[in-house]
Coordinates of C-alpha atoms and ligand atoms in Angstrom, one line a residue:
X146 CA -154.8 -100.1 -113.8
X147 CA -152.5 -102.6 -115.3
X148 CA -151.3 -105.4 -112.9
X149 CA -147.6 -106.4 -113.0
X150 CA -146.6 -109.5 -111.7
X151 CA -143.8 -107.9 -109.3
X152 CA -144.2 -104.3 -107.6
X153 CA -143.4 -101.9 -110.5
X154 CA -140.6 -99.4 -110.3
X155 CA -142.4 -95.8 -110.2
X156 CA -140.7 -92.8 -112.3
X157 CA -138.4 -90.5 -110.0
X158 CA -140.0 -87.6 -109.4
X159 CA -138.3 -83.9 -109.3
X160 CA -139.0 -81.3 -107.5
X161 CA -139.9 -77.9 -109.4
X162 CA -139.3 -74.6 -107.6
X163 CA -142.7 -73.1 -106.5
X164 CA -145.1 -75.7 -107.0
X165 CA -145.9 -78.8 -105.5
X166 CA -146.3 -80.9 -108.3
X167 CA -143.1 -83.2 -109.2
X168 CA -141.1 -83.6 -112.6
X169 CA -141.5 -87.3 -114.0
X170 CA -138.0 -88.2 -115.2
X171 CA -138.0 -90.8 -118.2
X172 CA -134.4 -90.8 -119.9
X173 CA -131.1 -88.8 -118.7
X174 CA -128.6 -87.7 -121.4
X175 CA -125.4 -86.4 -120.8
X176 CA -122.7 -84.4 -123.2
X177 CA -119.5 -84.9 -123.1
X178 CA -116.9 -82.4 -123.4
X179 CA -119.1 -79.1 -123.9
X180 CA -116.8 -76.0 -122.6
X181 CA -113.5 -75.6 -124.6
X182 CA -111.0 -75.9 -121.5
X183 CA -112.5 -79.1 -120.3
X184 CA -111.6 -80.8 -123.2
X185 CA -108.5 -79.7 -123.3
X186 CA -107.7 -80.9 -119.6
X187 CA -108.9 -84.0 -120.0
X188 CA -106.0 -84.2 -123.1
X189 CA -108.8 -83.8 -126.3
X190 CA -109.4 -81.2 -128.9
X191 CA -111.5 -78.4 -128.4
X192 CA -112.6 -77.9 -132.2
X193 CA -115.9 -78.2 -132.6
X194 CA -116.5 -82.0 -133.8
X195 CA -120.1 -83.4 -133.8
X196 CA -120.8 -83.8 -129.9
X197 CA -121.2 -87.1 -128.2
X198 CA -123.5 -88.3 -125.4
X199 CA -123.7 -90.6 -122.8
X200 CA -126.7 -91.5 -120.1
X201 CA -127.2 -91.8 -117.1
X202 CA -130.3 -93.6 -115.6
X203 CA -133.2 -91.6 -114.3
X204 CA -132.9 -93.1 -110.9
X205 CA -129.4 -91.9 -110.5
X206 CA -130.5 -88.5 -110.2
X207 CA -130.2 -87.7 -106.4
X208 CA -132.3 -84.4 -104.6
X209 CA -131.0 -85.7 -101.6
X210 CA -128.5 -83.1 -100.5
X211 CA -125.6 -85.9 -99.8
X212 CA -123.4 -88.1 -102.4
X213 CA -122.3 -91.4 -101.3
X214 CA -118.4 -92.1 -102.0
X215 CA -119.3 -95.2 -104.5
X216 CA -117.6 -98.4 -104.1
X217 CA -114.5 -99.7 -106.4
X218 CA -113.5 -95.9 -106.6
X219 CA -110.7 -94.1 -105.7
X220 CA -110.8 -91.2 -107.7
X221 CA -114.5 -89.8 -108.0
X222 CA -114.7 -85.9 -109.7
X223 CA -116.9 -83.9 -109.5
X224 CA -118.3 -82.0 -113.0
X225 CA -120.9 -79.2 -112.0
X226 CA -123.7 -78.9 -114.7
X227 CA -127.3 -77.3 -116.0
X228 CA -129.7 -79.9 -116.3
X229 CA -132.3 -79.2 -119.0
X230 CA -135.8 -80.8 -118.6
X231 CA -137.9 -81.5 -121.5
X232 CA -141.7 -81.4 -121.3
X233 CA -141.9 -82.5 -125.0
X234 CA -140.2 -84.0 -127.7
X235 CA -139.9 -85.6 -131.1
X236 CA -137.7 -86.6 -133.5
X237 CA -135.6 -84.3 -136.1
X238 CA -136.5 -81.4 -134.4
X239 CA -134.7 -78.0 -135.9
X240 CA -132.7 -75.6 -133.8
X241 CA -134.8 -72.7 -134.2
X242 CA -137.9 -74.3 -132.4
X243 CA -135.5 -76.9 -129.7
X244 CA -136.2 -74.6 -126.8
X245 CA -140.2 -74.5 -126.9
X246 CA -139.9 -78.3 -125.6
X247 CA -137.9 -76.6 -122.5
X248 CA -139.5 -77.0 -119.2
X249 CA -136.9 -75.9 -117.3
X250 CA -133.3 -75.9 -115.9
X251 CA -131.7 -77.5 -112.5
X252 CA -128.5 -77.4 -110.4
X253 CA -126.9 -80.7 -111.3
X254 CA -124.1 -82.4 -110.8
X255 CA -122.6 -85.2 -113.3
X256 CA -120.4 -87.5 -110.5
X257 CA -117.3 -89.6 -112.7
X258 CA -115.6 -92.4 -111.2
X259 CA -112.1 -90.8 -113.5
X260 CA -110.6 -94.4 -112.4
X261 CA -113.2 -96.6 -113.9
X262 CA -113.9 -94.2 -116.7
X263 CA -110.2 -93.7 -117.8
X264 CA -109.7 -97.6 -118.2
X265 CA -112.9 -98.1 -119.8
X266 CA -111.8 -95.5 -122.3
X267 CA -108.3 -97.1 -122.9
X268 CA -110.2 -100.3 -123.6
X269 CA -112.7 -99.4 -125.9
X270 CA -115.5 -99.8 -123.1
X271 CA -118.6 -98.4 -122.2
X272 CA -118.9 -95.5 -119.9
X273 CA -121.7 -96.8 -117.7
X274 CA -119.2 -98.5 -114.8
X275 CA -117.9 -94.7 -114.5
X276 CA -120.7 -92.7 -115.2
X277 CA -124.4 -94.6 -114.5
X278 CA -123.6 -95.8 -110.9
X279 CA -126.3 -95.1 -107.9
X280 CA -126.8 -91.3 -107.0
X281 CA -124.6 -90.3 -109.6
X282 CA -126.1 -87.5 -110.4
X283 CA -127.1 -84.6 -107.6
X284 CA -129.9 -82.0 -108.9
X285 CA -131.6 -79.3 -107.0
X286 CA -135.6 -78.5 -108.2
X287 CA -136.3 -77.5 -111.5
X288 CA -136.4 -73.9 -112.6
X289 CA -139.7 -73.0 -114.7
X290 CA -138.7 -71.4 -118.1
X291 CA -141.4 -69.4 -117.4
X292 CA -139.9 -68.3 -114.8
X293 CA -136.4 -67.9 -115.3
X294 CA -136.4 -67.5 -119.4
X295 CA -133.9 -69.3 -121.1
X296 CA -130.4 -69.8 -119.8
X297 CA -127.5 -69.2 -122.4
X298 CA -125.4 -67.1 -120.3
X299 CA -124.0 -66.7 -116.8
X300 CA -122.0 -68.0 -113.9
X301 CA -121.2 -71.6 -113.7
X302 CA -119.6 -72.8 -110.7
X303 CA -118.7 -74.9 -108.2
X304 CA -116.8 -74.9 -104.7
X305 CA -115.5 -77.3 -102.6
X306 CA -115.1 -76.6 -99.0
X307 CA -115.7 -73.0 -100.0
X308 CA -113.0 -72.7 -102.0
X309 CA -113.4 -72.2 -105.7
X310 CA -112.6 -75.0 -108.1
X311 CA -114.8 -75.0 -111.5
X312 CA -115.6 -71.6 -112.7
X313 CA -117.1 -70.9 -116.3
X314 CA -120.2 -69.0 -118.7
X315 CA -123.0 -71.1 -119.7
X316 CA -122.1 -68.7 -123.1
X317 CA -118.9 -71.0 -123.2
X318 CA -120.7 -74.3 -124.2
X319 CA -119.5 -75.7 -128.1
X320 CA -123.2 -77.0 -128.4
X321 CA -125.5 -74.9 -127.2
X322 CA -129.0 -76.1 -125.6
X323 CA -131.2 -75.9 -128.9
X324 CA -128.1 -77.3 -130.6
X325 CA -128.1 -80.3 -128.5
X326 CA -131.8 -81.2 -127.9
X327 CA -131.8 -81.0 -132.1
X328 CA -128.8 -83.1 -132.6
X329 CA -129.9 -86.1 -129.6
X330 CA -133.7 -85.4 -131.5
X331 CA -132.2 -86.8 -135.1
X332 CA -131.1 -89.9 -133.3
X333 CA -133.1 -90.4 -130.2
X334 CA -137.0 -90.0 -129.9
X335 CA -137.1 -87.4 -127.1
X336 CA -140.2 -87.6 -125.0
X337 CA -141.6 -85.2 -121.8
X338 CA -139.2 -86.1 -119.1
X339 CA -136.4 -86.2 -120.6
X340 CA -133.5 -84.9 -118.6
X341 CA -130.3 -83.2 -120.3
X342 CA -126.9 -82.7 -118.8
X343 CA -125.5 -80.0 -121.1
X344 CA -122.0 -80.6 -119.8
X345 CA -119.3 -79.1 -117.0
X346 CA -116.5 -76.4 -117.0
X347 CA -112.9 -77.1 -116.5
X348 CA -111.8 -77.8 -113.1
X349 CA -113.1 -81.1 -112.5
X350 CA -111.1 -82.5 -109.4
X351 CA -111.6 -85.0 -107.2
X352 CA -113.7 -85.1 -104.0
X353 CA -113.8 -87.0 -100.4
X354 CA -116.1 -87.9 -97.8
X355 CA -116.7 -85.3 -95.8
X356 CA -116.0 -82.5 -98.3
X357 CA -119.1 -80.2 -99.0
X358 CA -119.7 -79.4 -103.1
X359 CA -121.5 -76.0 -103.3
X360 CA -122.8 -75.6 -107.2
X361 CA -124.1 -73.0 -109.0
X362 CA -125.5 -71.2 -112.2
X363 CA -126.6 -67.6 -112.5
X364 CA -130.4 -67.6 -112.3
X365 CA -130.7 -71.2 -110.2
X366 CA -129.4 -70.4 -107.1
X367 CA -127.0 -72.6 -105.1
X368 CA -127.3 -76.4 -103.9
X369 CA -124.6 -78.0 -101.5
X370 CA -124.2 -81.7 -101.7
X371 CA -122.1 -83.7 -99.0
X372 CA -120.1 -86.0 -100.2
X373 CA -120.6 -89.4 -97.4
Ligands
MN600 MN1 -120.2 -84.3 -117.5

């Protein structure tokens, strides 16, 4: 056992539907603008360019049920999203073979303070201020591929306070799953625990305490999160 001179940090741990064994999280990618109509209500260009990602830290991601409003925020949207968790990796890895290093999928959802985020972009800044902040990132338990088989298609949604207010197709991402893990693989080393957020459908809006998010994707069920 090593010995650290201050108590070490442990990995966050996910759960994974039907087992009692927990996911190890080591790195959290996130894409940006993936579905066709969010980019174009967030004012950008739906053509396909080369996608772009972001991260968020693996201790942002939150199975607790509830989302804290963060602080130095007025303006926090929600962005509904399929995790994708890795349970291997590599570099340059082609297309054809990305999904065999799928564990699974989750319920996720990638929080945005717009605020913060929108100056940072006018400024030329980093995203973490708007993106990486504490519980950022809500996910239910992790789907087995096994289990479910690969998820291109279906119902993406979310509703708040039961009404609906992000509707899409996981068939309407510009990068698909194997697309991404491949392209992140040629410039990141991907590893087992890596977590991908493969991006959210138009609708993103903004949320208060109080309000209850209800997310989901055909195949994973339904999570609520509470927004505190
Ligand atoms: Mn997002």
């Amino acid at each position: 056992m090593p010995h650290y001179a201050i108590e070490a940090p442990q990995a966050p741990g996910l759960a994974i539907e039907g087992t009692d064994a927990l996911f190890p999280v080591r790195r959290v990618y996130c894409i940006g603008r993936n579905y066709a109509a969010h980019a174009i209500e967030m004012g950008h260009d739906p053509d396909r360019e080369p996608p772009f990602f972001f991260q968020k830290n693996p201790d942002n991601l939150d199975p607790s049920g509830s989302f804290p409003y963060p602080p130095h925020s007025s303006d926090v949207h929600h962005e509904v999203e399929m995790a994708v968790a890795l349970k291997s990796g590599g570099t340059n890895i082609p297309v054809d073979s990305a999904l065999d290093h799928v564990f699974g999928y989750a319920l996720s959802l990638d929080m945005t303070r717009r605020d913060l985020q929108s100056e940072a972009k006018k400024l030329g800044r980093p995203w973490e201020i708007g993106k990486a902040f504490e519980r950022s990132a809500p996910i239910g338990p992790i789907h087995r591929a096994s289990d479910t088989g690969h998820l291109d298609r279906g119902r993406i949604a979310l509703t708040l306070n039961g009404e609906v207010r992000q509707e899409g197709d996981l068939n309407q991402m510009i990068w698909k799953v194997p697309e991404m893990i491949s392209y992140l693989s040629e410039y990141f080393e991907l590893a087992p625990g890596d977590v991908i957020l493969s991006g959210t459908p138009s609708g993103v809006g903004p949320v208060q305490r109080g309000d209850v998010m209800e997310v989901s994707v055909e195949g994973l069920g339904k999570m609520a999160v509470k927004v505190v």
